[in-house]
Coordinates of C-alpha atoms (C1' of nucleotides) in Angstrom, one line a residue:
Chain A
M1 CA 11.4 17.7 3.3
E2 CA 13.0 18.3 -0.1
N3 CA 11.9 17.0 -3.5
F4 CA 13.5 13.6 -3.0
H5 CA 11.7 11.7 -5.7
H6 CA 12.8 11.1 -9.3
I7 CA 16.5 10.2 -8.8
G8 CA 17.7 7.3 -6.8
S9 CA 15.6 6.4 -3.8
C10 CA 12.8 8.3 -2.2
P11 CA 12.0 7.7 1.5
I12 CA 8.3 7.9 0.8
R13 CA 8.4 5.2 -1.8
D14 CA 10.7 3.2 0.4
V15 CA 8.6 3.3 3.5
L16 CA 5.4 2.7 1.6
S17 CA 6.7 -0.3 -0.3
K18 CA 7.8 -1.8 3.0
L19 CA 4.9 -0.9 5.3
G20 CA 2.2 0.0 3.0
D21 CA 1.0 -3.5 2.3
K22 CA -2.1 -5.1 3.7
W23 CA -0.7 -6.8 6.8
T24 CA 2.6 -5.4 7.9
M25 CA 1.3 -2.6 10.1
L26 CA -1.4 -4.7 11.6
I27 CA 1.1 -7.3 12.7
M28 CA 3.4 -4.8 14.2
V29 CA 0.6 -3.1 16.1
T30 CA -0.5 -6.5 17.3
L31 CA 3.0 -7.3 18.5
K32 CA 3.4 -3.9 20.2
T33 CA 0.1 -4.3 22.0
N34 CA 0.6 -7.9 23.1
G35 CA 4.3 -8.2 23.4
T36 CA 5.9 -11.5 22.5
M37 CA 3.4 -13.7 20.6
R38 CA 3.2 -17.1 19.0
F39 CA 2.4 -17.6 15.3
C40 CA -1.1 -19.0 16.0
D41 CA -1.9 -16.2 18.5
I42 CA -1.1 -13.5 16.0
Q43 CA -3.3 -15.2 13.5
K44 CA -6.2 -15.4 15.9
T45 CA -5.8 -11.8 17.0
I46 CA -5.9 -10.4 13.5
G47 CA -8.6 -12.8 12.6
D48 CA -8.7 -12.8 8.8
I49 CA -5.1 -13.2 7.8
S50 CA -4.2 -16.4 5.9
Q51 CA -1.4 -18.6 7.1
R52 CA 0.5 -17.8 3.9
M53 CA 0.4 -14.0 4.3
L54 CA 1.2 -14.2 8.0
T55 CA 4.3 -16.3 7.2
V56 CA 5.3 -14.1 4.2
T57 CA 4.9 -10.9 6.1
L58 CA 6.7 -12.1 9.2
R59 CA 9.6 -13.3 7.2
S60 CA 9.8 -9.9 5.5
L61 CA 9.7 -8.1 8.8
E62 CA 12.4 -10.4 10.2
T63 CA 14.6 -9.8 7.2
D64 CA 14.2 -6.0 7.7
G65 CA 15.2 -6.3 11.3
L66 CA 11.8 -5.0 12.6
I67 CA 10.9 -8.2 14.5
V68 CA 12.8 -11.2 15.9
R69 CA 11.8 -14.8 15.4
K70 CA 12.7 -17.2 18.2
V71 CA 12.4 -20.9 17.7
Y72 CA 12.2 -23.3 20.6
A73 CA 13.3 -26.9 20.0
E74 CA 10.3 -28.6 21.4
V75 CA 7.5 -30.9 20.3
P76 CA 5.1 -29.5 19.3
P77 CA 7.2 -26.7 17.9
R78 CA 6.9 -23.3 19.4
V79 CA 7.9 -20.1 17.6
E80 CA 7.7 -16.6 19.2
Y81 CA 7.8 -13.2 17.6
S82 CA 8.5 -9.8 19.1
L83 CA 9.5 -6.4 18.0
T84 CA 13.2 -5.4 17.9
E85 CA 14.4 -2.0 19.0
T86 CA 14.2 -0.8 15.5
G87 CA 10.7 -2.1 15.1
Y88 CA 9.7 -0.5 18.4
S89 CA 11.1 2.8 17.3
L90 CA 8.7 2.9 14.4
M91 CA 5.6 2.5 16.4
P92 CA 5.2 6.1 17.8
H93 CA 5.1 7.4 14.3
I94 CA 2.5 4.8 13.4
E95 CA 0.4 5.6 16.5
S96 CA 0.6 9.3 15.5
L97 CA -0.8 8.4 12.1
V98 CA -3.5 6.2 13.7
G99 CA -4.4 9.1 16.0
W100 CA -4.9 11.3 12.9
A101 CA -7.0 8.6 11.3
L102 CA -9.2 8.4 14.4
E103 CA -9.9 12.1 14.2
H104 CA -10.5 12.5 10.5
M105 CA -11.5 9.1 9.1
A106 CA -15.2 9.5 10.0
D107 CA -15.4 12.7 8.0
I108 CA -13.6 11.1 5.1
M109 CA -15.9 8.1 5.1
E110 CA -18.9 10.3 5.2
R111 CA -17.7 12.4 2.2
R112 CA -16.9 9.4 0.2
G113 CA -20.4 8.1 0.9
V114 CA -20.9 5.0 3.0
R115 CA -23.1 3.6 0.2
E116 CA -20.3 1.3 -0.6
E117 CA -22.2 -0.9 1.9
V118 CA -20.8 -4.1 3.3
R119 CA -19.2 -5.5 0.2
S120 CA -17.3 -8.2 2.2
Chain B
M1 CA -4.1 1.6 20.9
E2 CA -6.5 -1.2 21.5
N3 CA -7.1 -4.3 19.5
F4 CA -9.3 -2.5 16.9
H5 CA -9.2 -5.0 14.1
H6 CA -11.6 -7.8 13.4
I7 CA -15.0 -6.1 14.0
G8 CA -16.2 -3.1 12.1
S9 CA -13.5 -0.7 11.0
C10 CA -9.9 -0.5 11.9
P11 CA -8.0 2.8 11.7
I12 CA -4.9 1.0 10.4
R13 CA -6.7 -0.6 7.5
D14 CA -8.5 2.6 6.8
V15 CA -5.5 4.8 6.7
L16 CA -3.5 2.3 4.7
S17 CA -6.3 1.8 2.2
K18 CA -6.5 5.5 1.6
L19 CA -2.9 6.6 1.8
G20 CA -1.0 3.4 1.2
D21 CA -1.2 3.3 -2.5
K22 CA 1.6 4.2 -4.9
W23 CA 1.0 7.9 -5.5
T24 CA -1.2 9.5 -2.8
M25 CA 1.6 10.4 -0.4
L26 CA 4.0 11.5 -3.1
I27 CA 1.4 13.9 -4.4
M28 CA 0.6 15.3 -1.0
V29 CA 4.2 15.8 -0.1
T30 CA 4.7 17.5 -3.5
L31 CA 1.8 19.9 -2.8
K32 CA 3.0 20.6 0.7
T33 CA 6.5 21.4 -0.5
N34 CA 5.5 23.6 -3.5
G35 CA 2.1 24.9 -2.4
T36 CA -0.5 25.5 -5.1
M37 CA 0.3 23.6 -8.2
R38 CA -1.1 23.0 -11.7
F39 CA -1.8 19.5 -13.0
C40 CA 1.2 19.5 -15.4
D41 CA 3.6 20.8 -12.8
I42 CA 2.7 18.0 -10.3
Q43 CA 3.3 15.5 -13.1
K44 CA 6.7 17.0 -14.0
T45 CA 7.8 17.2 -10.3
I46 CA 7.0 13.6 -9.6
G47 CA 8.4 12.6 -12.9
D48 CA 7.2 9.0 -13.5
I49 CA 3.5 9.2 -12.8
S50 CA 1.1 8.6 -15.7
Q51 CA -1.7 11.1 -16.5
R52 CA -4.2 8.5 -15.6
M53 CA -2.9 7.8 -12.1
L54 CA -2.4 11.5 -11.4
T55 CA -6.0 12.2 -12.3
V56 CA -7.4 9.2 -10.4
T57 CA -5.4 10.0 -7.3
L58 CA -6.2 13.7 -7.3
R59 CA -9.9 12.9 -7.7
S60 CA -9.7 10.5 -4.7
L61 CA -7.9 13.1 -2.6
E62 CA -10.4 15.7 -3.5
T63 CA -13.3 13.4 -2.6
D64 CA -11.7 12.8 0.7
G65 CA -11.3 16.5 1.3
L66 CA -7.5 16.4 1.6
I67 CA -6.9 18.6 -1.4
V68 CA -9.0 21.3 -3.3
R69 CA -9.3 21.5 -7.0
K70 CA -9.8 25.0 -8.5
V71 CA -10.7 25.4 -12.1
Y72 CA -10.2 28.7 -13.9
A73 CA -12.4 29.4 -16.9
E74 CA -9.7 30.2 -19.3
V75 CA -8.2 29.0 -22.6
P76 CA -6.1 27.1 -22.4
P77 CA -7.7 25.6 -19.2
R78 CA -5.9 26.0 -15.9
V79 CA -6.6 23.9 -12.9
E80 CA -4.8 24.3 -9.6
Y81 CA -4.5 22.0 -6.7
S82 CA -3.6 22.6 -3.1
L83 CA -3.9 21.0 0.3
T84 CA -6.9 21.6 2.5
E85 CA -6.7 22.2 6.2
T86 CA -7.4 18.6 6.8
G87 CA -4.8 17.6 4.2
Y88 CA -2.3 19.9 5.8
S89 CA -3.0 18.4 9.3
L90 CA -1.9 15.0 8.0
M91 CA 1.5 16.1 6.9
P92 CA 3.4 16.3 10.2
H93 CA 2.6 12.7 10.8
I94 CA 3.9 11.8 7.4
E95 CA 7.0 13.8 7.9
S96 CA 7.6 12.1 11.1
L97 CA 7.4 8.7 9.3
V98 CA 9.7 10.0 6.6
G99 CA 12.2 11.1 9.3
W100 CA 12.1 7.5 10.7
A101 CA 12.7 6.2 7.2
L102 CA 15.7 8.4 6.6
E103 CA 17.2 7.1 9.8
H104 CA 16.6 3.4 9.3
M105 CA 16.0 2.7 5.7
A106 CA 19.7 2.4 4.9
D107 CA 20.1 -0.4 7.4
I108 CA 17.0 -2.1 6.2
M109 CA 18.1 -2.0 2.6
E110 CA 21.5 -3.3 3.6
R111 CA 20.0 -6.2 5.5
R112 CA 17.6 -7.1 2.7
G113 CA 20.6 -7.2 0.4
V114 CA 21.0 -4.7 -2.3
R115 CA 21.5 -7.5 -4.7
E116 CA 18.0 -6.9 -6.0
E117 CA 20.0 -4.6 -8.3
V118 CA 18.4 -2.1 -10.6
R119 CA 15.4 -4.2 -11.8
S120 CA 13.7 -1.1 -13.2
Chain C
dC1 C1' 2.1 -26.3 15.7
dG2 C1' 4.2 -23.7 12.2
dG3 C1' 5.1 -23.6 8.4
dG4 C1' 6.3 -24.5 2.6
dA5 C1' 4.7 -25.1 -2.2
dT6 C1' 1.5 -24.4 -5.7
dC7 C1' -2.3 -22.6 -8.3
dC8 C1' -5.1 -18.9 -9.5
dG9 C1' -8.4 -14.8 -9.3
dT10 C1' -8.7 -9.9 -8.6
dG11 C1' -7.4 -5.2 -8.9
dC12 C1' -3.8 -1.9 -9.3
dC13 C1' -1.5 0.5 -12.4
dG14 C1' 0.9 1.6 -17.0
dA15 C1' 0.5 2.5 -22.0
dT16 C1' -2.0 4.3 -25.5
dA17 C1' -5.4 6.9 -28.1
dC18 C1' -8.7 10.5 -28.1
dT19 C1' -11.2 15.2 -26.5
dG20 C1' -12.9 20.1 -25.0
Chain D
dC1 C1' -3.5 22.1 -20.8
dA2 C1' -6.1 18.9 -18.5
dG3 C1' -8.2 15.6 -18.8
dT4 C1' -11.4 10.7 -20.3
dA5 C1' -11.7 6.0 -22.1
dT6 C1' -10.1 1.5 -23.0
dC7 C1' -7.1 -2.4 -22.9
dG8 C1' -4.0 -5.5 -20.7
dG9 C1' 0.1 -7.1 -17.7
dC10 C1' 1.5 -8.5 -13.5
dA11 C1' 2.0 -8.5 -8.7
dC12 C1' -0.5 -9.1 -4.4
dG13 C1' -2.8 -11.9 -1.8
dG14 C1' -6.4 -16.0 -0.9
dA15 C1' -7.3 -21.1 -1.0
dT16 C1' -5.7 -25.4 -0.8
dC17 C1' -2.7 -29.2 -0.1
dC18 C1' 1.3 -31.2 2.1
dC19 C1' 5.2 -31.7 5.6
dG20 C1' 8.6 -32.0 10.0

DNA sequence: CGGGATCCGTGCCGATACTG
DNA sequence: CAGTATCGGCACGGATCCCG
């Protein structure tokens, strides 16, 4: 853990720019939990993701080699997504982070004041 | 690791909304590496963070109880920041994620094509 | 069913100027 | 030194329409 930043590339910036967006982690956790899934099922599981963002994020994950996209030549079309080995190797670290969140997020929310209300 | 999402709060969304922004993790890693630091030193270490974003992010981290802010009644003013116990407890999980990034980011960058060039 | 293309609002963040 | 205040760009992401 050196002082990476400031020169070329920084692993913190890299990992955050890839996985720090609104939907990437949610999709990967969903795929890890449910295994291979179809486009529509992922969308229904997450619930409030738009078609556009699901497509965009899936494409990005596929490009990065974290998920695989498998198209079946049928009508109606069927496309299935699943984690790659690399994608799978990321999950323990995420779960570790989620574990921390489950322990401390209640306190953090309380400090910050829950008077932000519903807002949505 | 259940299907948290869609109802009330989701630990993934929580943790990402708190730590997923551009500077939070960088500041925490900096503080973990260097220990107690002054405002100006943090800024110089990170290099390209603006005064505004450093202030805003530090305040947010303080509110969440991840760092402590200690003001000394001197002239010129001196303010020191350091990780709290809670903040410290987060770092191993981050380092674990950074470790993963160091192993796989090169491949990911290669896949994505480094033809995005410099851009900055 | 599983997208692609387009338009557009919001909010993050940077730049700048000023202060105790 | 360590901020606060204000303005504004621009990218992220939502809504909508269309297609094979």
